[in-house]
XYZ file of N, CA and C in Angstrom:
765
model
N 0.851 -1.199 0.000
C 0.000 0.000 0.000
C 0.883 1.245 0.000
N 0.607 2.165 -0.909
C 1.419 3.371 -0.976
C 1.064 4.311 0.167
N 2.020 5.159 0.502
C 1.798 6.103 1.587
C 0.863 7.210 1.132
N 0.009 7.700 2.040
C -0.831 8.840 1.680
C 0.028 10.067 1.456
N -0.462 11.028 0.663
C 0.321 12.238 0.401
C 0.678 12.947 1.696
N 1.924 13.453 1.763
C 2.405 14.251 2.871
C 2.480 13.483 4.190
N 2.469 12.151 4.124
C 2.654 11.369 5.345
C 4.082 11.586 5.845
N 4.222 11.784 7.138
C 5.540 11.999 7.716
C 6.310 10.687 7.774
N 7.551 10.729 7.340
C 8.426 9.566 7.387
C 9.522 9.820 8.405
N 9.628 8.959 9.411
C 10.718 9.069 10.378
C 12.024 8.666 9.701
N 13.059 9.466 9.890
C 14.315 9.216 9.186
C 15.506 9.507 10.074
N 16.596 8.780 9.798
C 17.889 9.037 10.425
C 18.801 9.634 9.363
N 19.645 10.570 9.765
C 20.547 11.201 8.810
C 21.958 10.685 9.015
N 22.590 10.272 7.914
C 23.972 9.828 7.957
C 24.862 11.062 8.152
N 25.486 11.152 9.329
C 26.143 12.389 9.763
C 27.641 12.173 9.914
N 28.434 12.925 9.173
C 29.889 12.859 9.303
C 30.437 14.010 10.125
N 29.613 15.055 10.290
C 30.072 16.267 10.961
C 30.654 17.284 10.007
N 30.734 16.921 8.699
C 31.297 17.811 7.699
C 30.250 18.564 6.909
N 30.727 19.301 5.916
C 29.876 20.241 5.200
C 28.731 19.583 4.437
N 28.982 18.449 3.759
C 27.926 17.836 2.953
C 26.778 17.329 3.812
N 27.098 16.646 4.902
C 26.026 16.152 5.758
C 25.316 17.317 6.448
N 26.054 18.389 6.745
C 25.435 19.549 7.386
C 24.457 20.246 6.451
N 24.849 20.422 5.185
C 23.940 21.039 4.222
C 22.777 20.101 3.914
N 23.060 18.802 3.867
C 22.003 17.821 3.655
C 20.956 17.914 4.758
N 21.407 18.063 6.007
C 20.466 18.189 7.124
C 19.596 19.435 6.955
N 20.197 20.520 6.508
C 19.430 21.741 6.268
C 18.277 21.468 5.303
N 18.569 20.773 4.201
C 17.529 20.487 3.208
C 16.512 19.487 3.750
N 16.981 18.495 4.488
C 16.051 17.505 5.046
C 15.085 18.155 6.021
N 15.559 19.131 6.778
C 14.685 19.828 7.733
C 13.622 20.662 7.031
N 13.867 21.009 5.759
C 12.878 21.777 4.998
C 11.834 20.884 4.333
N 12.068 19.574 4.363
C 11.159 18.630 3.692
C 9.975 18.328 4.604
N 8.760 18.731 4.212
C 7.602 18.527 5.092
C 7.217 17.067 5.252
N 7.774 16.187 4.425
C 7.440 14.762 4.515
C 8.400 13.973 5.403
N 9.480 14.627 5.849
C 10.470 13.939 6.669
C 10.440 14.448 8.103
N 10.604 13.523 9.037
C 10.807 13.872 10.440
C 12.146 13.278 10.867
N 13.168 14.129 10.974
C 14.489 13.674 11.377
C 14.471 13.376 12.872
N 14.883 12.146 13.227
C 14.815 11.731 14.626
C 16.185 11.418 15.230
N 17.166 11.062 14.404
C 18.482 10.670 14.899
C 19.557 11.044 13.878
N 20.802 11.085 14.373
C 21.990 11.175 13.528
C 22.754 9.866 13.663
N 23.306 9.377 12.557
C 24.027 8.099 12.540
C 25.446 8.348 12.023
N 26.459 7.909 12.784
C 27.845 8.171 12.418
C 28.718 6.945 12.656
N 29.648 6.694 11.722
C 30.635 5.636 11.925
C 31.890 6.241 12.544
N 32.414 5.559 13.577
C 33.604 6.029 14.269
C 34.597 4.888 14.445
N 35.869 5.257 14.519
C 36.942 4.315 14.792
C 36.946 4.046 16.295
N 36.704 2.797 16.700
C 36.569 2.488 18.119
C 37.898 2.563 18.866
N 39.022 2.424 18.157
C 40.326 2.496 18.816
C 40.699 3.943 19.121
N 40.579 4.822 18.123
C 40.957 6.224 18.289
C 39.799 7.088 18.787
N 38.571 6.564 18.745
C 37.373 7.299 19.139
C 37.253 8.595 18.333
N 37.378 8.417 17.036
C 37.280 9.544 16.109
C 36.411 9.149 14.922
N 35.874 10.167 14.242
C 35.059 9.928 13.060
C 35.912 9.276 11.979
N 35.424 8.209 11.406
C 36.159 7.514 10.360
C 36.491 8.481 9.222
N 37.724 8.466 8.765
C 38.276 9.277 7.683
C 38.500 10.745 8.075
N 37.581 11.350 8.815
C 37.735 12.767 9.146
C 38.722 12.988 10.286
N 38.840 12.011 11.174
C 39.752 12.139 12.297
C 39.266 13.060 13.397
N 37.978 13.390 13.419
C 37.416 14.307 14.417
C 37.053 13.536 15.685
N 37.377 14.108 16.822
C 37.102 13.466 18.104
C 35.607 13.265 18.327
N 35.270 12.165 18.989
C 33.865 11.842 19.234
C 33.165 12.934 20.027
N 33.869 13.579 20.976
C 33.213 14.598 21.791
C 32.794 15.821 20.984
N 33.512 16.086 19.885
C 33.099 17.188 19.020
C 31.835 16.828 18.250
N 31.729 15.582 17.850
C 30.520 15.110 17.182
C 29.333 15.189 18.136
N 29.564 14.810 19.390
C 28.511 14.878 20.395
C 28.081 16.321 20.634
N 29.037 17.259 20.577
C 28.695 18.679 20.720
C 27.808 19.144 19.571
N 28.081 18.666 18.353
C 27.208 18.995 17.225
C 25.793 18.476 17.462
N 25.686 17.204 17.847
C 24.370 16.593 18.057
C 23.588 17.338 19.128
N 24.285 17.765 20.183
C 23.618 18.505 21.256
C 23.056 19.818 20.746
N 23.819 20.514 19.904
C 23.354 21.806 19.390
C 22.284 21.649 18.318
N 22.277 20.526 17.640
C 21.217 20.250 16.660
C 19.939 19.820 17.369
N 20.097 19.127 18.483
C 18.932 18.657 19.240
C 18.436 17.302 18.795
N 19.341 16.498 18.198
C 18.991 15.141 17.787
C 19.958 14.155 18.437
N 19.473 12.995 18.888
C 20.372 12.005 19.482
C 21.302 11.407 18.441
N 22.533 11.132 18.869
C 23.554 10.561 18.005
C 23.641 9.061 18.233
N 23.569 8.290 17.140
C 23.738 6.838 17.209
C 25.096 6.515 16.599
N 26.108 6.164 17.421
C 27.427 5.842 16.874
C 27.505 4.389 16.419
N 28.208 4.167 15.319
C 28.519 2.818 14.856
C 30.028 2.663 15.009
N 30.449 1.927 16.030
C 31.872 1.793 16.335
C 32.484 0.694 15.468
N 33.551 1.064 14.747
C 34.199 0.135 13.829
C 35.659 -0.076 14.221
N 36.176 -1.280 13.999
C 37.599 -1.520 14.261
C 38.458 -0.880 13.179
N 39.761 -0.868 13.428
C 40.700 -0.373 12.432
C 40.624 -1.250 11.188
N 40.500 -0.629 10.018
C 40.411 -1.350 8.742
C 39.374 -2.478 8.799
N 38.109 -2.171 9.034
C 37.102 -3.230 9.132
C 36.861 -3.893 7.781
N 36.586 -5.178 7.811
C 36.165 -5.870 6.599
C 34.749 -5.431 6.247
N 34.340 -5.682 5.021
C 32.974 -5.354 4.636
C 31.973 -6.133 5.478
N 32.338 -7.361 5.845
C 31.432 -8.172 6.664
C 31.207 -7.518 8.028
N 32.302 -7.044 8.645
C 32.177 -6.392 9.951
C 31.409 -5.082 9.819
N 31.739 -4.301 8.796
C 31.041 -3.036 8.585
C 29.537 -3.261 8.442
N 29.170 -4.182 7.583
C 27.749 -4.417 7.330
C 27.048 -5.016 8.545
N 27.762 -5.842 9.313
C 27.160 -6.410 10.515
C 26.847 -5.322 11.539
N 27.806 -4.435 11.773
C 27.601 -3.394 12.788
C 26.599 -2.344 12.321
N 26.610 -2.081 11.035
C 25.603 -1.161 10.511
C 24.212 -1.778 10.617
N 24.113 -3.066 10.350
C 22.832 -3.759 10.467
C 22.316 -3.715 11.901
N 23.220 -3.843 12.866
C 22.820 -3.768 14.273
C 22.275 -2.391 14.613
N 22.925 -1.347 14.088
C 22.456 0.014 14.338
C 21.095 0.253 13.695
N 20.917 -0.232 12.464
C 19.623 -0.073 11.796
C 18.534 -0.861 12.509
N 18.914 -2.018 13.054
C 17.945 -2.794 13.809
C 17.444 -2.029 15.010
N 18.362 -1.363 15.710
C 17.949 -0.540 16.848
C 17.040 0.595 16.380
N 17.429 1.274 15.310
C 16.636 2.409 14.822
C 15.259 1.958 14.340
N 15.181 0.758 13.794
C 13.886 0.236 13.345
C 12.916 0.116 14.522
N 13.445 -0.201 15.700
C 12.572 -0.299 16.876
C 12.037 1.069 17.288
N 12.666 2.134 16.769
C 12.209 3.502 17.044
C 11.256 4.006 15.959
N 10.849 3.107 15.057
C 9.902 3.475 14.009
C 10.532 4.136 12.802
N 11.819 3.872 12.580
C 12.549 4.509 11.486
C 12.805 3.488 10.386
N 12.651 3.905 9.140
C 12.914 3.006 8.008
C 13.490 3.751 6.809
N 14.030 4.961 7.054
C 14.633 5.751 5.981
C 15.932 6.370 6.480
N 16.959 6.323 5.628
C 18.219 7.002 5.921
C 18.429 8.104 4.899
N 18.852 9.264 5.379
C 19.103 10.421 4.524
C 20.613 10.594 4.380
N 21.074 10.756 3.137
C 22.504 10.857 2.847
C 22.820 12.183 2.146
N 24.042 12.680 2.380
C 24.497 13.909 1.746
C 25.370 13.675 0.531
N 25.232 12.524 -0.116
C 26.031 12.225 -1.308
C 25.651 13.161 -2.454
N 26.652 13.438 -3.298
C 26.443 14.363 -4.412
C 26.478 13.687 -5.779
N 27.559 12.955 -6.076
C 27.748 12.500 -7.448
C 28.213 11.055 -7.603
N 28.571 10.380 -6.539
C 29.172 9.043 -6.671
C 28.071 7.992 -6.830
N 27.788 7.635 -8.088
C 26.674 6.746 -8.397
C 26.865 5.359 -7.788
N 28.100 4.847 -7.811
C 28.353 3.527 -7.237
C 28.036 3.499 -5.746
N 28.413 4.560 -5.048
C 28.142 4.629 -3.609
C 26.644 4.715 -3.344
N 25.953 5.515 -4.148
C 24.506 5.613 -3.972
C 23.846 4.255 -4.202
N 24.251 3.560 -5.255
C 23.660 2.253 -5.554
C 23.917 1.269 -4.414
N 25.129 1.307 -3.855
C 25.452 0.414 -2.731
C 24.547 0.714 -1.536
N 24.395 1.984 -1.212
C 23.559 2.357 -0.072
C 22.117 1.876 -0.291
N 21.598 2.120 -1.465
C 20.209 1.733 -1.750
C 20.037 0.221 -1.681
N 21.001 -0.516 -2.211
C 20.906 -1.979 -2.199
C 20.956 -2.533 -0.785
N 21.871 -1.999 0.025
C 21.998 -2.489 1.397
C 20.758 -2.171 2.221
N 20.201 -1.002 2.048
C 18.997 -0.639 2.791
C 17.793 -1.452 2.323
N 17.707 -1.695 1.021
C 16.583 -2.465 0.485
C 16.545 -3.871 1.071
N 17.714 -4.408 1.411
C 17.769 -5.752 1.981
C 17.032 -5.844 3.302
N 16.936 -4.742 4.035
C 16.235 -4.749 5.332
C 14.935 -3.945 5.271
N 14.492 -3.653 4.047
C 13.213 -2.971 3.883
C 13.248 -1.478 4.131
N 14.449 -0.891 4.057
C 14.595 0.543 4.273
C 14.663 1.275 2.934
N 14.530 2.606 3.017
C 14.655 3.457 1.848
C 15.754 4.481 2.081
N 16.224 5.092 0.998
C 17.256 6.117 1.077
C 16.756 7.404 0.434
N 17.149 8.526 1.031
C 16.855 9.843 0.475
C 18.174 10.581 0.267
N 18.252 11.363 -0.843
C 19.469 12.083 -1.191
C 19.097 13.537 -1.524
N 18.924 14.384 -0.534
C 18.391 15.738 -0.770
C 19.255 16.637 -1.648
N 20.576 16.431 -1.666
C 21.417 17.333 -2.460
C 22.078 16.607 -3.634
N 21.512 15.486 -4.021
C 22.061 14.682 -5.113
C 22.144 15.484 -6.408
N 23.287 15.421 -7.050
C 23.562 16.037 -8.346
C 23.502 17.558 -8.326
N 23.553 18.182 -7.163
C 23.717 19.634 -7.135
C 25.151 19.954 -7.561
N 25.358 20.911 -8.454
C 26.720 21.260 -8.861
C 27.568 21.668 -7.653
N 28.827 21.244 -7.677
C 29.700 21.496 -6.530
C 29.800 22.980 -6.204
N 29.900 23.813 -7.227
C 30.010 25.253 -6.985
C 28.762 25.784 -6.291
N 27.591 25.268 -6.679
C 26.332 25.703 -6.055
C 26.245 25.237 -4.608
N 26.737 24.022 -4.345
C 26.730 23.505 -2.969
C 27.556 24.409 -2.060
N 28.759 24.758 -2.503
C 29.616 25.580 -1.676
C 29.085 26.999 -1.536
N 28.496 27.524 -2.602
C 27.907 28.851 -2.524
C 26.777 28.871 -1.497
N 25.917 27.872 -1.554
C 24.800 27.798 -0.608
C 25.312 27.614 0.819
N 26.306 26.756 0.993
C 26.872 26.482 2.314
C 27.375 27.773 2.962
N 28.118 28.547 2.210
C 28.684 29.787 2.744
C 27.604 30.846 2.943
N 26.714 31.000 1.961
C 25.686 32.033 2.038
C 24.712 31.801 3.192
N 24.471 30.546 3.541
C 23.556 30.243 4.648
C 24.185 30.481 6.020
N 25.479 30.720 6.050
C 26.136 31.027 7.310
C 26.779 29.852 8.012
N 26.930 28.726 7.322
C 27.670 27.609 7.914
C 29.132 28.023 8.098
N 29.746 27.510 9.159
C 31.164 27.740 9.421
C 31.844 26.397 9.634
N 32.978 26.197 8.974
C 33.648 24.901 9.048
C 35.153 25.079 8.933
N 35.878 24.089 9.462
C 37.327 24.024 9.384
C 37.706 22.765 8.609
N 38.711 22.864 7.761
C 39.208 21.702 7.032
C 40.055 20.863 7.993
N 39.663 19.614 8.205
C 40.319 18.770 9.204
C 41.157 17.659 8.598
N 41.050 17.434 7.293
C 41.805 16.363 6.664
C 42.008 16.703 5.191
N 43.234 16.529 4.697
C 43.491 16.683 3.269
C 44.291 15.487 2.774
N 43.968 15.062 1.570
C 44.688 13.994 0.898
C 45.904 14.614 0.219
N 47.112 14.181 0.618
C 48.305 14.853 0.111
C 48.600 14.547 -1.350
N 47.800 13.696 -1.980
C 47.927 13.508 -3.419
C 47.258 14.650 -4.186
N 46.442 15.438 -3.479
C 45.700 16.528 -4.125
C 46.008 17.898 -3.525
N 46.235 17.945 -2.200
C 46.434 19.211 -1.508
C 47.609 19.091 -0.545
N 48.365 20.184 -0.377
C 49.483 20.136 0.559
C 49.028 20.513 1.965
N 49.949 20.430 2.896
C 49.630 20.634 4.310
C 49.019 22.003 4.589
N 49.365 23.010 3.781
C 48.895 24.366 4.059
C 47.379 24.495 4.011
N 46.688 23.554 3.342
C 45.227 23.607 3.268
C 44.569 23.021 4.516
N 45.323 22.245 5.264
C 44.766 21.587 6.445
C 44.649 22.596 7.587
N 43.503 22.606 8.256
C 43.281 23.516 9.372
C 42.717 24.865 8.977
N 42.524 25.086 7.678
C 42.012 26.379 7.236
C 40.493 26.463 7.359
N 40.019 27.699 7.463
C 38.578 27.954 7.421
C 38.069 27.616 6.018
N 36.911 26.952 5.967
C 36.312 26.612 4.675
C 35.500 27.817 4.206
N 36.148 28.689 3.470
C 35.533 29.945 3.055
C 35.859 30.243 1.593
N 35.478 31.429 1.171
C 35.691 31.822 -0.223
C 37.169 31.772 -0.611
N 38.053 32.225 0.284
C 39.471 32.238 -0.037
C 40.019 30.828 -0.201
N 39.568 29.908 0.654
C 39.971 28.510 0.530
C 39.596 27.971 -0.845
N 38.381 28.252 -1.277
C 37.921 27.764 -2.578
C 38.717 28.376 -3.722
N 39.057 29.671 -3.614
C 39.843 30.324 -4.666
C 41.250 29.730 -4.748
N 41.767 29.256 -3.626
C 43.139 28.744 -3.586
C 43.263 27.284 -4.016
N 42.148 26.594 -4.220
C 42.216 25.195 -4.602
C 42.896 25.035 -5.962
N 43.811 24.094 -6.099
C 44.461 23.866 -7.400
C 43.451 23.397 -8.453
N 43.787 23.610 -9.689
C 42.943 23.135 -10.791
C 42.783 21.620 -10.691
N 41.569 21.163 -10.939
C 41.299 19.730 -10.901
C 40.795 19.225 -9.576
N 40.871 20.046 -8.530
C 40.340 19.649 -7.218
C 38.873 20.034 -7.145
N 38.019 19.073 -6.810
C 36.587 19.335 -6.706
C 36.331 20.314 -5.561
N 35.544 21.374 -5.788
C 35.292 22.346 -4.723
C 34.695 21.723 -3.459
N 33.947 20.625 -3.629
C 33.351 19.946 -2.482
C 34.222 18.809 -1.958
N 35.384 18.596 -2.582
C 36.216 17.474 -2.166
C 35.551 16.138 -2.413
N 34.758 16.074 -3.479
C 33.961 14.878 -3.740
C 34.814 13.662 -4.077
N 36.047 13.886 -4.476
C 36.951 12.776 -4.770
C 37.862 12.455 -3.593
N 37.467 12.908 -2.406
C 38.240 12.631 -1.212
C 39.401 13.576 -0.996
N 39.400 14.739 -1.667
C 40.523 15.671 -1.543
C 40.626 16.265 -0.139
N 39.488 16.520 0.496
C 39.518 17.080 1.843
C 38.212 16.761 2.575
N 38.271 16.892 3.912
C 37.098 16.735 4.764
C 37.052 17.892 5.750
N 35.876 18.155 6.301
C 35.713 19.338 7.143
C 34.910 19.026 8.405
N 34.967 19.961 9.342
C 34.165 19.893 10.565
C 33.376 21.182 10.678
N 32.057 21.069 10.813
C 31.172 22.230 10.927
C 31.029 22.605 12.396
N 31.431 23.843 12.723
C 31.329 24.281 14.118
C 30.214 25.300 14.344
N 29.562 25.716 13.268
C 28.378 26.563 13.411
C 27.471 26.326 12.208
N 26.164 26.367 12.458
C 25.166 26.119 11.413
C 23.893 26.875 11.765
N 23.060 27.174 10.773
C 21.818 27.905 11.054
C 20.922 27.223 12.085
N 21.022 25.893 12.189
C 20.154 25.165 13.111
C 20.861 24.777 14.413
N 22.106 25.232 14.628
C 22.768 25.012 15.914
C 22.165 25.957 16.960
N 22.018 25.456 18.178
C 21.554 26.332 19.257
C 22.599 27.374 19.603
N 23.884 27.049 19.400
C 24.988 27.990 19.560
C 26.213 27.404 18.873
N 27.175 28.235 18.501
C 28.393 27.706 17.865
C 29.181 26.820 18.838
N 30.043 25.991 18.278
C 30.951 25.175 19.078
C 32.291 25.900 19.150
N 32.745 26.174 20.356
C 34.043 26.822 20.531
C 35.136 25.770 20.396
N 35.983 25.919 19.402
C 37.030 24.943 19.132
C 38.397 25.594 19.213
N 39.395 24.771 19.476
C 40.787 25.220 19.486
C 41.616 24.245 18.663
N 42.581 24.741 17.894
C 43.391 23.827 17.087
C 44.366 23.036 17.948
N 44.471 21.751 17.665
C 45.493 20.917 18.270
C 46.645 20.761 17.303
N 47.330 19.643 17.359
C 48.467 19.434 16.472
C 48.013 18.955 15.094
N 48.867 19.154 14.121
C 48.673 18.577 12.796
C 49.557 17.344 12.674
N 48.978 16.272 12.157
C 49.738 15.032 12.005
C 49.550 14.487 10.595
N 50.541 13.754 10.139
C 50.465 13.085 8.851
C 50.351 11.592 9.084
N 49.383 10.974 8.421
C 49.184 9.543 8.555
C 49.136 8.918 7.165
N 49.621 7.699 7.099
C 49.650 6.983 5.837
C 48.780 5.745 5.935
N 47.892 5.629 4.967
C 47.001 4.470 4.906
C 47.554 3.473 3.915
N 47.702 2.242 4.348
C 48.176 1.182 3.465
C 47.035 0.247 3.103
N 46.729 0.080 1.832
C 45.648 -0.828 1.444
C 45.952 -2.250 1.864
N 44.909 -3.054 1.999
C 45.058 -4.427 2.478
C 45.925 -5.272 1.555
N 46.087 -4.865 0.297
C 46.887 -5.643 -0.648
C 48.380 -5.449 -0.435
N 48.758 -4.454 0.386
C 50.167 -4.219 0.656
C 50.715 -5.361 1.497
N 51.718 -6.102 1.016
C 52.219 -7.247 1.767
C 52.859 -6.880 3.091
N 53.190 -5.588 3.293
C 53.835 -5.185 4.540
C 52.853 -4.957 5.682
N 51.559 -5.185 5.447
C 50.562 -4.871 6.470
C 50.134 -6.102 7.246
N 51.006 -7.054 7.408
C 50.651 -8.277 8.119
C 50.257 -8.004 9.558
N 50.813 -6.933 10.149
C 50.463 -6.628 11.534
C 49.223 -5.740 11.638
N 48.620 -5.418 10.476
C 47.357 -4.673 10.427
C 47.469 -3.265 10.993
N 48.681 -2.728 11.035
C 48.873 -1.354 11.468
C 48.844 -0.472 10.234
N 47.714 0.187 9.989
C 47.558 0.885 8.706
C 48.035 2.327 8.761
N 48.484 2.815 9.910
C 48.962 4.187 9.983
C 50.475 4.186 10.214
N 51.188 4.766 9.272
C 52.641 4.845 9.378
C 53.064 6.273 9.046
N 54.233 6.658 9.482
C 54.731 7.989 9.176
C 55.692 8.014 7.998
N 56.298 6.867 7.666
C 57.286 6.871 6.599
C 56.627 6.704 5.232
N 57.238 7.246 4.179
C 56.679 7.104 2.831
C 56.628 5.638 2.405
N 55.692 5.335 1.532
C 55.561 3.976 1.016
C 54.888 4.047 -0.341
N 55.399 3.342 -1.359
C 54.821 3.447 -2.709
C 53.401 2.933 -2.791
N 52.954 2.117 -1.821
C 51.588 1.596 -1.845
C 50.618 2.522 -1.106
N 51.127 3.615 -0.546
C 50.367 4.358 0.455
C 49.621 5.557 -0.115
N 48.600 5.956 0.619
C 47.935 7.240 0.418
C 48.110 8.012 1.713
N 48.599 9.244 1.610
C 48.887 10.021 2.811
C 47.841 11.094 3.070
N 47.629 11.405 4.358
C 46.639 12.396 4.758
C 47.207 13.268 5.876
N 46.969 14.566 5.760
C 47.238 15.499 6.850
C 45.957 15.696 7.641
N 46.069 15.608 8.959
C 44.921 15.785 9.845
C 45.155 16.978 10.768
N 44.130 17.799 10.921
C 44.132 18.872 11.910
C 43.299 18.421 13.100
N 43.953 18.187 14.218
C 43.217 17.829 15.420
C 42.492 19.067 15.938
N 41.250 18.874 16.378
C 40.467 19.949 16.964
C 40.087 19.565 18.386
N 40.082 20.566 19.259
C 39.736 20.368 20.667
C 38.572 21.278 21.024
N 37.757 20.842 21.974
C 36.772 21.756 22.539
C 37.527 22.830 23.328
N 37.222 24.095 23.069
C 37.900 25.169 23.770
C 37.591 25.084 25.259
N 38.554 25.429 26.072
C 38.412 25.313 27.522
C 37.222 26.136 28.012
N 36.421 25.501 28.859
C 35.257 26.186 29.408
C 34.025 26.069 28.568
N 34.103 25.338 27.430
C 32.960 25.167 26.533
C 32.705 23.687 26.321
N 31.451 23.354 26.043
C 31.097 21.956 25.760
C 30.114 21.912 24.614
């Protein structure tokens, strides 16, 4: 039986803490057919940080508090297999299903393979996917993000595309003007990731302070030197992809 027109659908939003998920939430909140009830995030259980972004869990919790939605963390081991990833994600969706939720909202823009994977995995458990900013041009996404008053810091850059000087910078007009040719303005090819510390729907901004910058190297599972499963190294390696991370801290006296 099809849903009646304008029926409210309870939904969870896939939340990374960065610009795309933040703008996606803005659009989802404008949708009269959606009722956002939770945020869902994958985190590294060893480092207690957002997967890929390297942002501390407490900063993510500060975002959720200011948004006013409960955060559902999916804790993942270092370099999880697809089986482990899907098992833990299934457990999280099972919990959310008990809360009357059957839709996940994503901030994906252009990666068709990723969208197809998400839709297929959700369909297996009877869920649906929504993509509020799908196929919006990257320049338009960034223009809207800045014009709406979002504030963000770049917390991770892929050193195959951007040098260390881009890490830790404010995500603003000057940052976009300084991007080298060929780099997607939204970092859609993994060039950079960000942390949003203020948004139109935050109850108040998050006071942050910069920590240290570190360089980490990810070694794919096919690298024969990864027998000990330690995927972060400081030395160069021809099999590696390197990333600069800007650690962020909650400013003293703020939560």
